[in-house]
Tab-separated table of C-alpha atoms and ligand atoms in Angstrom:
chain	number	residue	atom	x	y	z
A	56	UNK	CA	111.381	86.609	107.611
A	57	UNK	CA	115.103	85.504	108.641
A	58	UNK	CA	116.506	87.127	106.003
A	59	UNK	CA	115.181	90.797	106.683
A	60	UNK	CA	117.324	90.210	109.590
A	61	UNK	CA	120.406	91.436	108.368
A	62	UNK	CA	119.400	93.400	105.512
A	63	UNK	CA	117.538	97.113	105.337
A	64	UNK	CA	114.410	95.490	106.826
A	65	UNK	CA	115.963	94.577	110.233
A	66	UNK	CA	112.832	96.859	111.647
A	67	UNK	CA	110.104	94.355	109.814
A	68	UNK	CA	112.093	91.475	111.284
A	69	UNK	CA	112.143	92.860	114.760
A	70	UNK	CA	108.588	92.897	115.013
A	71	UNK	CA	107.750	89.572	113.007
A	72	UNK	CA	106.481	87.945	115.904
A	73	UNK	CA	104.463	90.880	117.601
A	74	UNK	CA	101.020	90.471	117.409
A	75	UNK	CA	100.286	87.053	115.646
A	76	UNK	CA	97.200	85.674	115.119
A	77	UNK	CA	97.420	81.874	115.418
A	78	UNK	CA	93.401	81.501	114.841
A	79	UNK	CA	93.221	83.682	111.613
A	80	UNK	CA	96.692	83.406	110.835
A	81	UNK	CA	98.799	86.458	109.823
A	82	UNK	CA	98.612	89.234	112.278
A	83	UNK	CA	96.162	90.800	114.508
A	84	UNK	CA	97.089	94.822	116.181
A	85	UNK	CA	94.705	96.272	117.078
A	86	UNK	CA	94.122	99.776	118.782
A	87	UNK	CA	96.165	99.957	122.342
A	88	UNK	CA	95.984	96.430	122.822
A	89	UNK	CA	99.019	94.434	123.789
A	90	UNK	CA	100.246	93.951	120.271
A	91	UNK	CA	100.110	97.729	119.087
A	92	UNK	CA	101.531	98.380	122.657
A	93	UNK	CA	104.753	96.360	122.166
A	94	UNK	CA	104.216	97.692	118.097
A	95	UNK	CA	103.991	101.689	119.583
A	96	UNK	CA	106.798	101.253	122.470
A	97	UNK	CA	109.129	99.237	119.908
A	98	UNK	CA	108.879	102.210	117.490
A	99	UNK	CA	109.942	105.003	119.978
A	100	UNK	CA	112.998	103.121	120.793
A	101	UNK	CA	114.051	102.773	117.473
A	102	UNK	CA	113.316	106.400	116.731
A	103	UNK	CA	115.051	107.546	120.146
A	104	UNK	CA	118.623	105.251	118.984
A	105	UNK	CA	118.207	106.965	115.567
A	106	UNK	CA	118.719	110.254	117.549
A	107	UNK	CA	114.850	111.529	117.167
A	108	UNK	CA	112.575	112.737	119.581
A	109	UNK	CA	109.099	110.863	120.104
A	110	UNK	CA	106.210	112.710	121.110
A	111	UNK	CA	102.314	111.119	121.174
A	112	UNK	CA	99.732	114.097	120.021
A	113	UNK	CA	96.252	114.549	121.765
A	114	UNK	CA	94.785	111.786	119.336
A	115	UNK	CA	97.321	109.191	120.293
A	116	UNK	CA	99.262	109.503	116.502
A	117	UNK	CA	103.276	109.279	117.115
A	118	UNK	CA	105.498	111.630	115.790
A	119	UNK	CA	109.023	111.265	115.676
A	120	UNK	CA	111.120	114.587	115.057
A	121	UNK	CA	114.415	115.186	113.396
A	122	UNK	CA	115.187	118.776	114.550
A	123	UNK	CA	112.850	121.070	116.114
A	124	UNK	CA	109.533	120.290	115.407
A	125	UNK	CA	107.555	122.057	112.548
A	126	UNK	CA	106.747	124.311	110.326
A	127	UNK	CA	106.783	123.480	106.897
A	128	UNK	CA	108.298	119.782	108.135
A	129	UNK	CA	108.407	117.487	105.642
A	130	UNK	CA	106.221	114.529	107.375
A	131	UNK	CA	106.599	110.184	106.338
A	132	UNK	CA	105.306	107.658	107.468
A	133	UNK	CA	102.021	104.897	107.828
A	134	UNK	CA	100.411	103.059	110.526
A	135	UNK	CA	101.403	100.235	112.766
A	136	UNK	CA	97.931	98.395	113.404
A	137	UNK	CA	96.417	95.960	111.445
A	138	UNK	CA	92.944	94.410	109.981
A	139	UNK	CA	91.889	91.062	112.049
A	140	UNK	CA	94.379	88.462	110.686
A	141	UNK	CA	96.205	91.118	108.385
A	142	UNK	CA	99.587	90.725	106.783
A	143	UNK	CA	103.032	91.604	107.619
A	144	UNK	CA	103.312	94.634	104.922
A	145	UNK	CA	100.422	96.794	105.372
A	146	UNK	CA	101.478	100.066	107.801
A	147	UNK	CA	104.704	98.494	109.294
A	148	UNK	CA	106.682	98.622	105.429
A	149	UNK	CA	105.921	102.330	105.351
A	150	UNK	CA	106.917	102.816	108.945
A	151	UNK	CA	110.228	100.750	108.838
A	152	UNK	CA	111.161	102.474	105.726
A	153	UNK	CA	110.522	106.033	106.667
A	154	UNK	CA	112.682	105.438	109.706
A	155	UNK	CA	115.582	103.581	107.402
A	156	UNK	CA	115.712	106.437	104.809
A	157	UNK	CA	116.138	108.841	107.552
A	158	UNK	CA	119.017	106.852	109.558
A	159	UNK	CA	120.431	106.321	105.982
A	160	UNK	CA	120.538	110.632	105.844
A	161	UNK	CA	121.866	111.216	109.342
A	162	UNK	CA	124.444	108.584	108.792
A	163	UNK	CA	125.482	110.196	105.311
A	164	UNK	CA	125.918	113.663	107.138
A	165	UNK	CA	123.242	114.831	105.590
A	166	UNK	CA	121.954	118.245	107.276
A	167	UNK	CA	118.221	119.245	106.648
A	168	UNK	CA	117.223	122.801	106.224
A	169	UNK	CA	113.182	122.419	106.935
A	170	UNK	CA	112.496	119.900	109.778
A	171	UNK	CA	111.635	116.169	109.237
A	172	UNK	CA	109.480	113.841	111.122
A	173	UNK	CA	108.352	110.252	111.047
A	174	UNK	CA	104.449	109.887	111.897
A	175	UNK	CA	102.776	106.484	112.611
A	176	UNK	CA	98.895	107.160	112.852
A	177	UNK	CA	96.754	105.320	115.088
A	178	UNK	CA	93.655	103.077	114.142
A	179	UNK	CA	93.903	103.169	110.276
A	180	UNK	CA	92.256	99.797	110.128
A	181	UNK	CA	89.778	100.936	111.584
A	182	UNK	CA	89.818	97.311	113.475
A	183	UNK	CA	89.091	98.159	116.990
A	184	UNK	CA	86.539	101.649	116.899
A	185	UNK	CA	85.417	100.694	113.398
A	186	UNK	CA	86.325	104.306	111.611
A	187	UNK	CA	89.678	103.702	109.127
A	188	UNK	CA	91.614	106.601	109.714
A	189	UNK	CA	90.685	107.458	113.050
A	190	UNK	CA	94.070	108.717	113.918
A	191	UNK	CA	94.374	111.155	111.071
A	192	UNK	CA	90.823	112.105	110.569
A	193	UNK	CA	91.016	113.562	114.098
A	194	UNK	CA	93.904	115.268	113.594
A	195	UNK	CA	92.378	117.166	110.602
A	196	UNK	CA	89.125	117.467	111.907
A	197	UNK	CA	87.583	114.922	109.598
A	198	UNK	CA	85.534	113.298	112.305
A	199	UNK	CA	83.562	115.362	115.087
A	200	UNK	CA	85.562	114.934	118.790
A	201	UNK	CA	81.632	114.025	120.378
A	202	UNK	CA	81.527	111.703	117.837
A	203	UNK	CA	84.768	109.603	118.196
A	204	UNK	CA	84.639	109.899	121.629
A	205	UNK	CA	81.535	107.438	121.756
A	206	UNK	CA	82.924	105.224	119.673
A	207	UNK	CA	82.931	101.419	120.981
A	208	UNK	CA	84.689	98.696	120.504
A	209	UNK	CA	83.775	94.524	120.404
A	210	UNK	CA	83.738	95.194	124.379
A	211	UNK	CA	82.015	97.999	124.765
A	212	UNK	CA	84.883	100.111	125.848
A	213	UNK	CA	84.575	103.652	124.461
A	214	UNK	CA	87.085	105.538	122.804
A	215	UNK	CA	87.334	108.067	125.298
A	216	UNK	CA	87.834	104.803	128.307
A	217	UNK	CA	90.263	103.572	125.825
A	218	UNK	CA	91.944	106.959	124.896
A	219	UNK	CA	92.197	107.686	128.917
A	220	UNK	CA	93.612	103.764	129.651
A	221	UNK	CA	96.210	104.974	126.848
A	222	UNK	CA	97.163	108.083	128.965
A	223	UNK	CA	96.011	110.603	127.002
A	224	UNK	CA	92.694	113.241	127.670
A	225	UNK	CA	89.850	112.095	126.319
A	226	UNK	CA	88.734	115.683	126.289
A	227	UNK	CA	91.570	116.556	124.136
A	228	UNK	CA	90.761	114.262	121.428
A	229	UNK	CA	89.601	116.070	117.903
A	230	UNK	CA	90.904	118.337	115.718
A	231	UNK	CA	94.653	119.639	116.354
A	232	UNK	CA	95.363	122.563	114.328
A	233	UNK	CA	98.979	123.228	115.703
A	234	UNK	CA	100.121	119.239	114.764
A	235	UNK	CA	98.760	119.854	111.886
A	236	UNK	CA	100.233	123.126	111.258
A	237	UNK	CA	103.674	121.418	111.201
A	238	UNK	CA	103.382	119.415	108.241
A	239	UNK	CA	104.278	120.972	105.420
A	240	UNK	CA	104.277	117.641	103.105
A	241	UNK	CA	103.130	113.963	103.427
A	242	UNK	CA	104.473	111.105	101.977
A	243	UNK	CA	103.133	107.640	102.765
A	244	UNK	CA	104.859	104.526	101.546
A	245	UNK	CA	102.606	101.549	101.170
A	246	UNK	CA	102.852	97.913	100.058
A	247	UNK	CA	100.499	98.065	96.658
A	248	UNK	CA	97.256	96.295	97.168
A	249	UNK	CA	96.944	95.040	93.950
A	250	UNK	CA	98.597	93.962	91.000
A	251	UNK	CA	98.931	97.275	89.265
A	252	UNK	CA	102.788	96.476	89.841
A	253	UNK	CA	103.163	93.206	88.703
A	254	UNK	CA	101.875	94.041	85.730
A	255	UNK	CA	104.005	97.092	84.808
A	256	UNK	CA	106.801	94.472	85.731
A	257	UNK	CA	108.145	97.606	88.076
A	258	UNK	CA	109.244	97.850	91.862
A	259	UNK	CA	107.890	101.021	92.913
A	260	UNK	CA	104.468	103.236	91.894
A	261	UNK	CA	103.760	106.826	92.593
A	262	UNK	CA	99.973	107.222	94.208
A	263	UNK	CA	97.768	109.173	91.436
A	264	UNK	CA	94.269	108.864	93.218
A	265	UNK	CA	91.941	106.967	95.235
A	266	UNK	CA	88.842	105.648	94.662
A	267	UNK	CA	85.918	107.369	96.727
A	268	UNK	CA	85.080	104.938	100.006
A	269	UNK	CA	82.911	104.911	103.080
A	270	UNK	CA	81.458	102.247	105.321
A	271	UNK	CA	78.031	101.777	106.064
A	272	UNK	CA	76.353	100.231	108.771
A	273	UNK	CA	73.087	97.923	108.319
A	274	UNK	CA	71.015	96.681	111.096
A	275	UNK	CA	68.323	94.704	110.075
A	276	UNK	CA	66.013	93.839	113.140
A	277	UNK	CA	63.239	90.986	113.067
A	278	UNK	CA	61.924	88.906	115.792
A	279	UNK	CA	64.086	86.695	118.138
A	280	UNK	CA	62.664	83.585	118.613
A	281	UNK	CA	62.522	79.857	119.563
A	282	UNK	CA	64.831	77.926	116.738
A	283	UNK	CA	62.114	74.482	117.545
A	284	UNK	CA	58.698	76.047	118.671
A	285	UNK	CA	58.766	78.419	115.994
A	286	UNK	CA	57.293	77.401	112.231
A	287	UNK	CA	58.895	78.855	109.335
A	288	UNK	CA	55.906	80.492	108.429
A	289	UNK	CA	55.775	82.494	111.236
A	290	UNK	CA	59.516	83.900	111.449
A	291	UNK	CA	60.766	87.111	110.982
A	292	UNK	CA	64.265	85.855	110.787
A	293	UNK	CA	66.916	88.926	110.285
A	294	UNK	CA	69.720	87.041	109.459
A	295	UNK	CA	67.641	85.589	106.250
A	296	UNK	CA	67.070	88.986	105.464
A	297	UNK	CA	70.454	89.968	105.849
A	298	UNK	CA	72.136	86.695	103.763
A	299	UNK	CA	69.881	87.867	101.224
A	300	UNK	CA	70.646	91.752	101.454
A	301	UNK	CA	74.580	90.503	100.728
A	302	UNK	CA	73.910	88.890	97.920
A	303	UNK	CA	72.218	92.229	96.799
A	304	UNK	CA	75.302	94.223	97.496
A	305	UNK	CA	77.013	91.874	95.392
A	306	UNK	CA	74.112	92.735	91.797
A	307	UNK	CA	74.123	96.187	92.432
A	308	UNK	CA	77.349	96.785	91.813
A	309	UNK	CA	76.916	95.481	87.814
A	310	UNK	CA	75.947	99.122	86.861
A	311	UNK	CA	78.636	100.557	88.051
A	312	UNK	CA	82.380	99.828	86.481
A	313	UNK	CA	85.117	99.994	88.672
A	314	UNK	CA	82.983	99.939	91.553
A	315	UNK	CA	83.640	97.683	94.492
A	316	UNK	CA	80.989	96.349	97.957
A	317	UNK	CA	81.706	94.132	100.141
A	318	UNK	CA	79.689	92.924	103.314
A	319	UNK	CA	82.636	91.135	105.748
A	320	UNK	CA	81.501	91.746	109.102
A	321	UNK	CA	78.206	90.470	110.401
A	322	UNK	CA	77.105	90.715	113.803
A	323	UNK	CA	74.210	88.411	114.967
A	324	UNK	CA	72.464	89.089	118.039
A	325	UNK	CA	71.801	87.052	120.355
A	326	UNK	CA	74.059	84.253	118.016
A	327	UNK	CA	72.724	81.072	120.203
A	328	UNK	CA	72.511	78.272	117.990
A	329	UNK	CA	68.851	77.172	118.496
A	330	UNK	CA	67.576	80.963	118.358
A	331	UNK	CA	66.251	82.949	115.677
A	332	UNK	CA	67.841	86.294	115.662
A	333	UNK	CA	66.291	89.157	116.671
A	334	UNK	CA	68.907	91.656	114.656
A	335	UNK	CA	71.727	91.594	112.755
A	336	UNK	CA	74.215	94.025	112.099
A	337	UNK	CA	76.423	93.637	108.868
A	338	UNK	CA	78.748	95.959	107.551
A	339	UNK	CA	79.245	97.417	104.063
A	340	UNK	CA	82.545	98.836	102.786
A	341	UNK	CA	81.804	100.534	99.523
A	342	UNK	CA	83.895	102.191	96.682
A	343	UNK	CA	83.774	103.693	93.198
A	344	UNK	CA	85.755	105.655	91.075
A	345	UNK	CA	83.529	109.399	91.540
A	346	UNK	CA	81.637	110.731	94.765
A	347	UNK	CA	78.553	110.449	92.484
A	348	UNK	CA	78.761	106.893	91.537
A	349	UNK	CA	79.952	105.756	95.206
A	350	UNK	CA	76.378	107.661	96.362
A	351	UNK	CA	74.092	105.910	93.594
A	352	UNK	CA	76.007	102.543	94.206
A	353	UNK	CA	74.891	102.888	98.405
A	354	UNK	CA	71.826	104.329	97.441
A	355	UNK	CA	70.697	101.332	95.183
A	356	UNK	CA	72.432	98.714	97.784
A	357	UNK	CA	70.060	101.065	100.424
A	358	UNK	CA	67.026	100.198	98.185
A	359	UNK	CA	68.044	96.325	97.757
A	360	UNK	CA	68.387	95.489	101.343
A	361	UNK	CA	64.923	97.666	102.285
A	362	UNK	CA	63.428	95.327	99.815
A	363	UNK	CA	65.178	92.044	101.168
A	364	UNK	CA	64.156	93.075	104.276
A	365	UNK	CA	60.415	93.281	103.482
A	366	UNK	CA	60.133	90.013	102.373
A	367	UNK	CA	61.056	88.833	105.412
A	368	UNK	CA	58.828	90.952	107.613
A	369	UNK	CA	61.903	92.998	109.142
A	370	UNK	CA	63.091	96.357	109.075
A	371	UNK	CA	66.555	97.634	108.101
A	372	UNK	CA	68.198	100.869	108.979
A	373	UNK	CA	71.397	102.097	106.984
A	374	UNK	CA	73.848	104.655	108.870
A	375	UNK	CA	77.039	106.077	107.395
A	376	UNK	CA	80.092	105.311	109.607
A	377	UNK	CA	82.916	107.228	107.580
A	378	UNK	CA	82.921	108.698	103.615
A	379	UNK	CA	86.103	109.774	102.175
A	380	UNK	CA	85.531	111.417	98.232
A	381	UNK	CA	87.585	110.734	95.567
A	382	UNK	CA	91.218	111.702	96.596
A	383	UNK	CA	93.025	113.251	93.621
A	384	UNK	CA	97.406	113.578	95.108
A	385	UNK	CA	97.976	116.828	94.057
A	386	UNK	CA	99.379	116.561	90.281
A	387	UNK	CA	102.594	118.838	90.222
A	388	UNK	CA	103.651	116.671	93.542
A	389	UNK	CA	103.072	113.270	91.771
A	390	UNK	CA	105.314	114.715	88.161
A	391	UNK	CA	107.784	116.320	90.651
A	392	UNK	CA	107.990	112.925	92.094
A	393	UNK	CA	108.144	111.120	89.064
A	394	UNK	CA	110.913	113.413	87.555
A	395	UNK	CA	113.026	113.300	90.508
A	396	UNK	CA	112.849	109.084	90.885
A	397	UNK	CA	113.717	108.901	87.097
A	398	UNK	CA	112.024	108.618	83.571
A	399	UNK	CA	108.262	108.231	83.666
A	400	UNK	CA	108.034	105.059	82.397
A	401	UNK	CA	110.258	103.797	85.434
A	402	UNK	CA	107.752	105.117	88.301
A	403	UNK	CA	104.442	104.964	86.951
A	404	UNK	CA	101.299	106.428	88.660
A	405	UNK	CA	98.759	104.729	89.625
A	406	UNK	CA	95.664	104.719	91.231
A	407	UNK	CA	94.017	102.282	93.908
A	408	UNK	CA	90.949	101.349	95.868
A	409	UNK	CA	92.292	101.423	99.137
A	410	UNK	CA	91.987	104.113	101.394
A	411	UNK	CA	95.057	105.620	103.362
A	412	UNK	CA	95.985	108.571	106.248
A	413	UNK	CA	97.867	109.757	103.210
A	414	UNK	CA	94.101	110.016	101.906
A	415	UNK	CA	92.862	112.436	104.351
A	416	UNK	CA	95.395	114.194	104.921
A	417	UNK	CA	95.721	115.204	101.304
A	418	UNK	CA	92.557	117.447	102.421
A	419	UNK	CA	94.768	119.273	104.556
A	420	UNK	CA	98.339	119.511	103.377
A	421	UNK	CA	99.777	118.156	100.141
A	422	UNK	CA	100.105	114.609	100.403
A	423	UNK	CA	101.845	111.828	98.131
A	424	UNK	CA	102.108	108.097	98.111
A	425	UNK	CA	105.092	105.501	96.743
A	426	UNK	CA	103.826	101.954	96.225
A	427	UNK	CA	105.777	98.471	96.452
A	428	UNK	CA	105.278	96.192	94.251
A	429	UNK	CA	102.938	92.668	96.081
A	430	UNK	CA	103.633	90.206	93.834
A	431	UNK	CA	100.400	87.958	95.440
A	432	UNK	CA	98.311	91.476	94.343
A	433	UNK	CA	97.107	90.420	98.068
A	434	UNK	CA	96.205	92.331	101.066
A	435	UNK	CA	94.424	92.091	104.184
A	436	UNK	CA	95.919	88.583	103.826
A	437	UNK	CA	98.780	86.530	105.533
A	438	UNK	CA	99.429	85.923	101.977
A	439	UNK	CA	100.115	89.754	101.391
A	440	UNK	CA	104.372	90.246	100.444
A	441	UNK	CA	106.640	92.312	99.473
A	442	UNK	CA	110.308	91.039	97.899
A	443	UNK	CA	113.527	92.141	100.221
A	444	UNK	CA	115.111	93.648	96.821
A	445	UNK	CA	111.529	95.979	95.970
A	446	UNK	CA	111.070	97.063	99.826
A	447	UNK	CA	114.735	98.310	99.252
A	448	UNK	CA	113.737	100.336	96.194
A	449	UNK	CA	111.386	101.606	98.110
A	450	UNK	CA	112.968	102.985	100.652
A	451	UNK	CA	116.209	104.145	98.260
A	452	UNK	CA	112.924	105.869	96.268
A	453	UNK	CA	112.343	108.015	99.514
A	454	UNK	CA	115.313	108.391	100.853
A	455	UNK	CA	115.668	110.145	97.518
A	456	UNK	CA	112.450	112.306	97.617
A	457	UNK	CA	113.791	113.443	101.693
A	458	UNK	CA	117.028	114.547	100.154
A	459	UNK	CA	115.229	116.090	97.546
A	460	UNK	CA	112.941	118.173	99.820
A	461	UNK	CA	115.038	118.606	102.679
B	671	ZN	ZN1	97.678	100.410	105.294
């Protein structure tokens, strides 16, 4: 990433090495953990030298302000944390590039007449807690306070230990009508995840929709047992259950086009080598292009796991962790994008399966994404990437729309 280094993406390059993960390869920032410690105090210095002032809300999301803060600001920015062994692209691009388009303003003399702010929004990944969008679905009341505050992580450490560790008041945590009264527009710049822009052989996308998305829980619970003393015909083994449950998850997706599920979390308990299980919990991230379809597609994975685990003499319970519908970006923002970033056919719009704070804020206040280009299509990935020269169009794409709305 040497060359960043000089160019518009000195901010990527400056925090290449935070947060690498030399088992999984790529990076791993998670939650208020060292990495997204260094990621979170790294970002307020850059804000402060750019002349903004940082503030963290009750829900631990960091907003730095260009003038007085709110109303009707005009809000950018993405998320600094990462999936386990995620790439260098996902969250930071849109952060780095929010806080280049607005140093490129002030240093043009630029003077805006509705406040600005830059917002990085904690836990998108969902890595650490296990909800995506923790950050800004507490912010907009998407998720209940009681709820979030009980979340755990890998070590048992609830949100409300780890919110109060992170010096805010667990109490406080939940919806926050006056942050969210400030924005009076989102945009979110994103590295695509996909190919959508490889294809169009363009730099830069405008967000049109996402595809409905939720994550279920399953925990399928036999009987733990002696891995020699026990005879096959005896077992109640959850984690055969659960390998064949997957491969379920995988069929029942043929009846519904566009439709993606994905198991890619398991969690076997007690995990000793020469014991049988006695649960396992896997995870299911699900998405389709409707609410309706997403429902029939869990509801018929739901029916294929029950079944899987009958054969094996287990039982399987199925809880909904998070559910975000269909997000449609408001149209007259995506063609007032689109017009003011040139001709159509040089910024399409397009849609994607990946969920984003963008996402759920769009619920809230009007909300709009840019996308740049990934020539692997990759994500999640070390092998995720963005070109130097298409990470510049993105940002010269919103330093554009700021000028245009401030
Ligand atoms: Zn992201």
């Amino acid at each position: 990433m040497s060359e960043l280094a000089h160019g518009m993406l000195a901010g990527l390059a400056e925090i290449a090495d935070t947060g690498r993960d030399s088992r999984r390869g790529g990076y791993s920032r998670h939650l208020w953990q060292g990495a997204d410690l260094e990621l979170r105090a790294w970002f307020a210095l850059r804000a402060e030298r750019l002349g903004l002032s940082v503030e963290t809300d009750r829900n631990g999301n960091l907003w730095a302000w260009w003038g007085e803060p709110g109303p009707d600001a005009v809000v950018t920015g993405s998320h600094l944390d990462s999936v386990p062994g995620g790439g260098a692209y996902d969250g930071p691009l849109g952060v780095v590039s929010a806080l280049e388009a607005v140093a490129r303003l002030r240093a043009s003399g630029f003077t805006p007449s509705r406040p600005c702010a830059v917002l990085v929004c904690a836990e998108e990944e969902g890595s650490r807690f296990g909800i995506a969008c923790l950050g800004s679905r507490l912010l907009t009341g998407g998720i209940d306070a009681d709820r979030a505050r009980a979340l755990i992580d890998a070590d048992g450490i609830t949100l409300a230990q780890a919110a109060r560790r992170a010096g805010l008041d667990p109490a406080h945590l939940g919806a926050d009508r006056d942050a969210l009264a400030r924005i009076g527009l989102f945009i979110e710049l994103h590295v695509e995840q996909g190919r959508g822009l490889v294809d169009l052989g363009r730099p830069v996308a405008v967000a049109s929709s996402i595809l409905a998305h939720g994550r279920w829980r399953l925990t399928v619970t036999g009987q733990g047992n002696h891995a020699g003393a026990t005879p096959m015909e005896d077992r109640r083994d959850p984690l055969v259950a659960a390998a064949r449950a997957i491969v379920a998850v995988q069929d029942a997706t043929g009846g519904h086009p566009g439709a993606r599920a994905t198991v890619g979390r398991l969690e076997v308990v007690p995990g000793g080598t020469n014991v049988i299980a006695s649960s396992v919990h896997a995870w299911l991230d699900a998405r389709a292009p409707t609410d309706a379809e997403t429902r029939d597609l869990v509801a018929a994975i739901a029916a294929a796991v029950g079944e899987a685990a009958q054969v094996n003499g287990c039982s399987v319970a199925v809880t909904e962790e998070s559910w975000t519908g269909t997000v449609t970006f408001d149209p007259e923002l995506v063609g007032r994008f689109r017009s003011v970033l040139g001709a159509d056919a040089l910024v399409p719009a397009l849609p994607t399966g990946a969920g984003h704070d963008a996402g759920v804020l769009a619920a809230s206040v009007p909300s709009a994404m840019l996308f740049v280009r990934n020539p692997t299509g990759v994500s999640h990935s070390p092998e995720e990437f963005a070109e130097v020269g298409d990470c510049v169009a993105g940002i010269d794409a919103l330093e554009t729309l700021l000028r245009s709305l401030l």
